[in-house]
PDB file of C-alpha atoms in Angstrom:
ATOM      1  CA  MET F   1     -12.498  13.372  -9.937  1.00 36.00           C
ATOM      2  CA  LEU F   2     -10.568  15.989  -7.726  1.00 40.00           C
ATOM      3  CA  PHE F   3     -11.687  18.463  -6.368  1.00 42.00           C
ATOM      4  CA  PHE F   4      -9.177  21.854  -5.378  1.00 42.00           C
ATOM      5  CA  LYS F   5      -9.034  24.113  -2.911  1.00 48.00           C
ATOM      6  CA  LYS F   6      -8.893  27.700  -2.282  1.00 53.00           C
ATOM      7  CA  ASP F   7      -5.423  27.216  -1.598  1.00 55.00           C
ATOM      8  CA  GLY F   8      -4.422  25.406  -4.970  1.00 56.00           C
ATOM      9  CA  SER F   9      -3.885  22.194  -3.346  1.00 60.00           C
ATOM     10  CA  HIS F  10      -7.028  19.420  -4.309  1.00 64.00           C
ATOM     11  CA  GLU F  11      -9.512  16.691  -1.867  1.00 72.00           C
ATOM     12  CA  PRO F  12      -9.074  13.560  -2.690  1.00 74.00           C
ATOM     13  CA  SER F  13     -12.092  12.446  -4.261  1.00 78.00           C
ATOM     14  CA  PHE F  14     -13.756   9.093  -2.401  1.00 75.00           C
ATOM     15  CA  ASP F  15     -12.504   6.911  -4.313  1.00 81.00           C
ATOM     16  CA  GLU F  16      -8.423   7.980  -4.266  1.00 85.00           C
ATOM     17  CA  GLN F  17      -9.568   7.581  -0.005  1.00 85.00           C
ATOM     18  CA  LEU F  18     -10.876   3.687  -0.572  1.00 86.00           C
ATOM     19  CA  LEU F  19      -7.893   3.156  -2.551  1.00 90.00           C
ATOM     20  CA  THR F  20      -5.339   4.866   0.640  1.00 91.00           C
ATOM     21  CA  ILE F  21      -7.525   3.148   3.202  1.00 91.00           C
ATOM     22  CA  SER F  22      -7.259  -0.220   1.811  1.00 92.00           C
ATOM     23  CA  VAL F  23      -2.854   0.246   1.350  1.00 94.00           C
ATOM     24  CA  GLU F  24      -3.499   0.811   4.255  1.00 93.00           C
ATOM     25  CA  VAL F  25      -5.591  -2.046   5.806  1.00 92.00           C
ATOM     26  CA  LYS F  26      -3.700  -4.783   3.818  1.00 94.00           C
ATOM     27  CA  ARG F  27      -0.576  -3.424   5.632  1.00 93.00           C
ATOM     28  CA  TYR F  28      -2.007  -3.819   8.080  1.00 92.00           C
ATOM     29  CA  LEU F  29      -3.453  -6.859   8.253  1.00 91.00           C
ATOM     30  CA  ILE F  30       0.276  -7.955   7.079  1.00 91.00           C
ATOM     31  CA  SER F  31       1.557  -6.352  10.300  1.00 89.00           C
ATOM     32  CA  LYS F  32      -0.828  -8.332  12.413  1.00 86.00           C
ATOM     33  CA  GLY F  33       0.074 -11.565  10.788  1.00 85.00           C
ATOM     34  CA  ALA F  34      -1.661 -12.219   7.764  1.00 86.00           C
ATOM     35  CA  THR F  35      -0.032 -13.196   4.601  1.00 88.00           C
ATOM     36  CA  LYS F  36      -0.745 -10.875   1.749  1.00 92.00           C
ATOM     37  CA  GLU F  37      -2.467 -12.937  -0.266  1.00 91.00           C
ATOM     38  CA  ASP F  38      -4.723 -14.406   2.854  1.00 91.00           C
ATOM     39  CA  ALA F  39      -4.992  -9.873   3.593  1.00 92.00           C
ATOM     40  CA  GLU F  40      -5.907  -9.019  -0.401  1.00 93.00           C
ATOM     41  CA  ASP F  41      -8.342 -11.306   0.062  1.00 92.00           C
ATOM     42  CA  ALA F  42      -9.972  -9.750   3.570  1.00 92.00           C
ATOM     43  CA  VAL F  43      -9.839  -5.889   2.072  1.00 93.00           C
ATOM     44  CA  GLN F  44     -11.892  -7.920  -1.288  1.00 92.00           C
ATOM     45  CA  ASN F  45     -14.024  -8.923   0.999  1.00 90.00           C
ATOM     46  CA  THR F  46     -14.341  -5.376   2.835  1.00 91.00           C
ATOM     47  CA  PHE F  47     -14.843  -4.381  -0.187  1.00 89.00           C
ATOM     48  CA  TYR F  48     -17.531  -6.534  -1.057  1.00 87.00           C
ATOM     49  CA  LYS F  49     -18.912  -5.475   1.945  1.00 86.00           C
ATOM     50  CA  MET F  50     -18.940  -2.147   1.430  1.00 86.00           C
ATOM     51  CA  LEU F  51     -20.315  -1.937  -1.942  1.00 84.00           C
ATOM     52  CA  ILE F  52     -23.791  -4.055  -0.374  1.00 80.00           C
ATOM     53  CA  LEU F  53     -23.895  -1.201   2.950  1.00 78.00           C
ATOM     54  CA  THR F  54     -23.299   1.808   0.959  1.00 71.00           C
ATOM     55  CA  ASP F  55     -26.163   3.455   2.009  1.00 72.00           C
ATOM     56  CA  ASP F  56     -24.945   3.119   4.974  1.00 72.00           C
ATOM     57  CA  LEU F  57     -21.984   4.184   4.993  1.00 73.00           C
ATOM     58  CA  SER F  58     -20.888   7.335   6.269  1.00 75.00           C
ATOM     59  CA  PRO F  59     -17.894   9.191   4.514  1.00 75.00           C
ATOM     60  CA  ARG F  60     -16.709   9.921   8.372  1.00 79.00           C
ATOM     61  CA  THR F  61     -16.669   6.839   9.662  1.00 82.00           C
ATOM     62  CA  ILE F  62     -15.389   4.986   6.635  1.00 85.00           C
ATOM     63  CA  ARG F  63     -11.555   4.399   7.513  1.00 88.00           C
ATOM     64  CA  ALA F  64     -12.331   2.753  10.880  1.00 88.00           C
ATOM     65  CA  TRP F  65     -14.917   0.455   9.490  1.00 89.00           C
ATOM     66  CA  PHE F  66     -12.915  -0.162   7.039  1.00 90.00           C
ATOM     67  CA  TYR F  67     -10.240  -0.835   9.412  1.00 92.00           C
ATOM     68  CA  ARG F  68     -12.801  -3.612  11.726  1.00 90.00           C
ATOM     69  CA  VAL F  69     -14.411  -5.392   9.048  1.00 90.00           C
ATOM     70  CA  ALA F  70     -11.107  -6.012   7.653  1.00 92.00           C
ATOM     71  CA  MET F  71     -10.401  -7.274  10.628  1.00 90.00           C
ATOM     72  CA  ASN F  72     -12.667  -9.786  11.108  1.00 88.00           C
ATOM     73  CA  ASN F  73     -12.521 -10.962   7.763  1.00 87.00           C
ATOM     74  CA  LEU F  74      -9.337 -11.892   8.447  1.00 88.00           C
ATOM     75  CA  ILE F  75     -10.101 -13.260  11.737  1.00 83.00           C
ATOM     76  CA  ASP F  76     -13.493 -15.254   9.943  1.00 83.00           C
ATOM     77  CA  MET F  77     -11.240 -16.239   7.442  1.00 82.00           C
ATOM     78  CA  LYS F  78      -8.704 -17.380   9.650  1.00 78.00           C
ATOM     79  CA  ARG F  79     -11.244 -19.471  11.658  1.00 74.00           C
ATOM     80  CA  ARG F  80     -12.292 -21.257   8.731  1.00 68.00           C
ATOM     81  CA  GLU F  81      -9.267 -22.427   7.578  1.00 66.00           C
ATOM     82  CA  LYS F  82      -8.374 -24.039  11.202  1.00 53.00           C
ATOM     83  CA  THR F  83      -4.731 -23.610  11.171  1.00 40.00           C
ATOM     84  CA  GLY F  84      -4.451 -23.259  14.455  1.00 34.00           C
ATOM     85  CA  LYS F  85      -1.342 -20.529  14.142  1.00 32.00           C
ATOM     86  CA  ARG F  86      -1.689 -16.978  15.819  1.00 34.00           C
ATOM     87  CA  LEU F  87      -3.163 -14.111  14.879  1.00 29.00           C
ATOM     88  CA  VAL F  88      -1.975 -11.881  15.661  1.00 28.00           C
ATOM     89  CA  LYS F  89       2.318 -11.602  15.353  1.00 31.00           C
ATOM     90  CA  GLN F  90       4.950  -9.309  16.400  1.00 32.00           C
ATOM     91  CA  VAL F  91       3.750  -5.656  15.325  1.00 32.00           C
ATOM     92  CA  PHE F  92       7.255  -5.128  13.575  1.00 30.00           C
ATOM     93  CA  ASP F  93       9.837  -7.555  11.917  1.00 31.00           C
ATOM     94  CA  ALA F  94      12.890  -5.126  12.232  1.00 30.00           C
ATOM     95  CA  ASP F  95      14.211  -6.464   8.581  1.00 32.00           C
ATOM     96  CA  ASP F  96      11.004  -5.787   6.855  1.00 34.00           C
ATOM     97  CA  SER F  97      11.880  -1.573   5.059  1.00 36.00           C
ATOM     98  CA  SER F  98       8.533  -1.341   3.918  1.00 35.00           C
ATOM     99  CA  GLN F  99       7.467  -0.391   8.050  1.00 36.00           C
ATOM    100  CA  LYS F 100       9.271   2.272   8.852  1.00 38.00           C
ATOM    101  CA  LEU F 101       8.537   4.983  11.012  1.00 39.00           C
ATOM    102  CA  ASP F 102       9.414   8.378  11.365  1.00 42.00           C
ATOM    103  CA  VAL F 103      10.402   8.985  14.718  1.00 43.00           C
ATOM    104  CA  ASN F 104      13.391  11.631  15.377  1.00 38.00           C
ATOM    105  CA  TRP F 105      13.410  11.111  19.135  1.00 38.00           C
ATOM    106  CA  LEU F 106      14.240   7.429  18.501  1.00 42.00           C
ATOM    107  CA  GLU F 107      15.656   5.181  15.992  1.00 47.00           C
ATOM    108  CA  ARG F 108      14.383   2.120  14.608  1.00 51.00           C
ATOM    109  CA  ASP F 109      16.611  -0.370  16.684  1.00 53.00           C
ATOM    110  CA  GLN F 110      15.427   0.881  19.562  1.00 60.00           C
ATOM    111  CA  LEU F 111      12.084   1.408  18.757  1.00 66.00           C
ATOM    112  CA  VAL F 112      11.931  -2.604  17.292  1.00 65.00           C
ATOM    113  CA  GLN F 113      13.426  -3.617  20.984  1.00 69.00           C
ATOM    114  CA  LEU F 114      11.071  -1.452  23.260  1.00 74.00           C
ATOM    115  CA  LEU F 115       7.624  -2.628  21.085  1.00 79.00           C
ATOM    116  CA  THR F 116       8.490  -6.570  21.429  1.00 81.00           C
ATOM    117  CA  GLU F 117       8.967  -5.732  24.596  1.00 85.00           C
ATOM    118  CA  LEU F 118       5.919  -3.924  25.570  1.00 88.00           C
ATOM    119  CA  LYS F 119       2.607  -5.871  26.082  1.00 91.00           C
ATOM    120  CA  GLU F 120       0.671  -6.683  22.875  1.00 88.00           C
ATOM    121  CA  GLU F 121      -2.157  -4.304  23.710  1.00 91.00           C
ATOM    122  CA  TYR F 122      -0.147  -2.039  23.545  1.00 91.00           C
ATOM    123  CA  ARG F 123       2.173  -2.483  20.905  1.00 87.00           C
ATOM    124  CA  GLU F 124      -1.593  -2.902  19.046  1.00 88.00           C
ATOM    125  CA  ILE F 125      -2.579   0.810  20.206  1.00 90.00           C
ATOM    126  CA  LEU F 126       0.422   2.779  20.007  1.00 87.00           C
ATOM    127  CA  MET F 127       0.577   1.330  16.422  1.00 82.00           C
ATOM    128  CA  LEU F 128      -3.037   1.928  15.382  1.00 86.00           C
ATOM    129  CA  LYS F 129      -2.724   5.724  16.827  1.00 86.00           C
ATOM    130  CA  TYR F 130       1.310   6.707  15.454  1.00 79.00           C
ATOM    131  CA  TYR F 131       1.788   4.247  12.606  1.00 77.00           C
ATOM    132  CA  TYR F 132      -1.366   4.588  10.997  1.00 80.00           C
ATOM    133  CA  GLU F 133      -2.187   7.891  13.001  1.00 82.00           C
ATOM    134  CA  LEU F 134      -6.118   6.338  13.666  1.00 87.00           C
ATOM    135  CA  SER F 135      -7.625   8.993  15.878  1.00 90.00           C
ATOM    136  CA  TYR F 136      -8.851   7.755  19.146  1.00 92.00           C
ATOM    137  CA  GLU F 137     -12.370   7.421  18.042  1.00 92.00           C
ATOM    138  CA  GLU F 138     -11.321   4.962  15.111  1.00 90.00           C
ATOM    139  CA  ILE F 139      -9.113   3.206  17.074  1.00 92.00           C
ATOM    140  CA  GLY F 140     -12.349   2.556  19.283  1.00 92.00           C
ATOM    141  CA  THR F 141     -13.684   1.451  16.468  1.00 90.00           C
ATOM    142  CA  VAL F 142     -11.490  -1.255  15.272  1.00 89.00           C
ATOM    143  CA  LEU F 143     -10.516  -2.660  18.305  1.00 91.00           C
ATOM    144  CA  ASN F 144     -14.027  -2.121  19.865  1.00 92.00           C
ATOM    145  CA  TYR F 145     -13.005  -0.180  22.632  1.00 94.00           C
ATOM    146  CA  SER F 146     -14.598   3.270  24.276  1.00 95.00           C
ATOM    147  CA  GLU F 147     -13.106   6.934  23.240  1.00 94.00           C
ATOM    148  CA  HIS F 148     -12.299   6.882  27.126  1.00 95.00           C
ATOM    149  CA  ASN F 149     -11.143   3.399  27.190  1.00 95.00           C
ATOM    150  CA  VAL F 150      -8.381   4.028  24.625  1.00 94.00           C
ATOM    151  CA  ARG F 151      -7.004   7.301  25.633  1.00 94.00           C
ATOM    152  CA  THR F 152      -6.803   4.987  28.889  1.00 95.00           C
ATOM    153  CA  LEU F 153      -4.928   2.584  27.281  1.00 95.00           C
ATOM    154  CA  LEU F 154      -2.694   5.297  24.732  1.00 91.00           C
ATOM    155  CA  TYR F 155      -1.532   7.077  28.325  1.00 90.00           C
ATOM    156  CA  ARG F 156      -1.023   3.560  30.164  1.00 92.00           C
ATOM    157  CA  ALA F 157       1.271   2.372  26.465  1.00 89.00           C
ATOM    158  CA  ARG F 158       3.299   5.530  26.571  1.00 87.00           C
ATOM    159  CA  LYS F 159       4.092   5.045  29.969  1.00 87.00           C
ATOM    160  CA  ALA F 160       5.224   1.904  29.841  1.00 87.00           C
ATOM    161  CA  ALA F 161       7.627   2.936  26.854  1.00 83.00           C
ATOM    162  CA  ARG F 162       8.651   6.204  28.713  1.00 82.00           C
ATOM    163  CA  ILE F 163       9.569   3.388  31.785  1.00 84.00           C
ATOM    164  CA  LEU F 164      11.587   1.310  29.867  1.00 80.00           C
ATOM    165  CA  LEU F 165      13.056   3.791  27.765  1.00 75.00           C
ATOM    166  CA  GLU F 166      14.459   5.000  31.553  1.00 75.00           C
ATOM    167  CA  GLU F 167      15.606   1.214  32.256  1.00 75.00           C
ATOM    168  CA  GLU F 168      17.904   1.210  28.734  1.00 67.00           C
ATOM    169  CA  ASP F 169      19.581   4.646  30.494  1.00 61.00           C
ATOM    170  CA  LYS F 170      19.830   3.372  33.536  1.00 62.00           C
TER     171      LYS F 170
END
């Protein structure tokens, strides 16, 4: 069901929002090193948990909750498999055209190179903020950080990226 605003645009229904979030989360999990099948399983398990907790969830926080629970589901799955593989991988794969950023101040190849040179923690928080467009509060929920810590970490990540860019220009 679509709700139309006075200007003629529509507000997505709750189902449409959930579908959009599930696609985002699946991509996020894949970018963190999950196989497509594992990401789909984690998202499916998250939907199941959401159905159980429907009364306790707020529409305002559902997006961050979904990211956090899906990531926890994936971690649990990996633990059970006992593969010993590293769960978190490089944020970008230069050959993966499905993960494009619309960044006009930096070419994609430069961005990939820049991110690979940053600390894992900085790569992850920059991805959540600028690629997945999560708010500070949502990032805090996903990473289990306070909003203040998220802001501080983003500041440091941007500063580190700026320093790397300046070094490349020399």
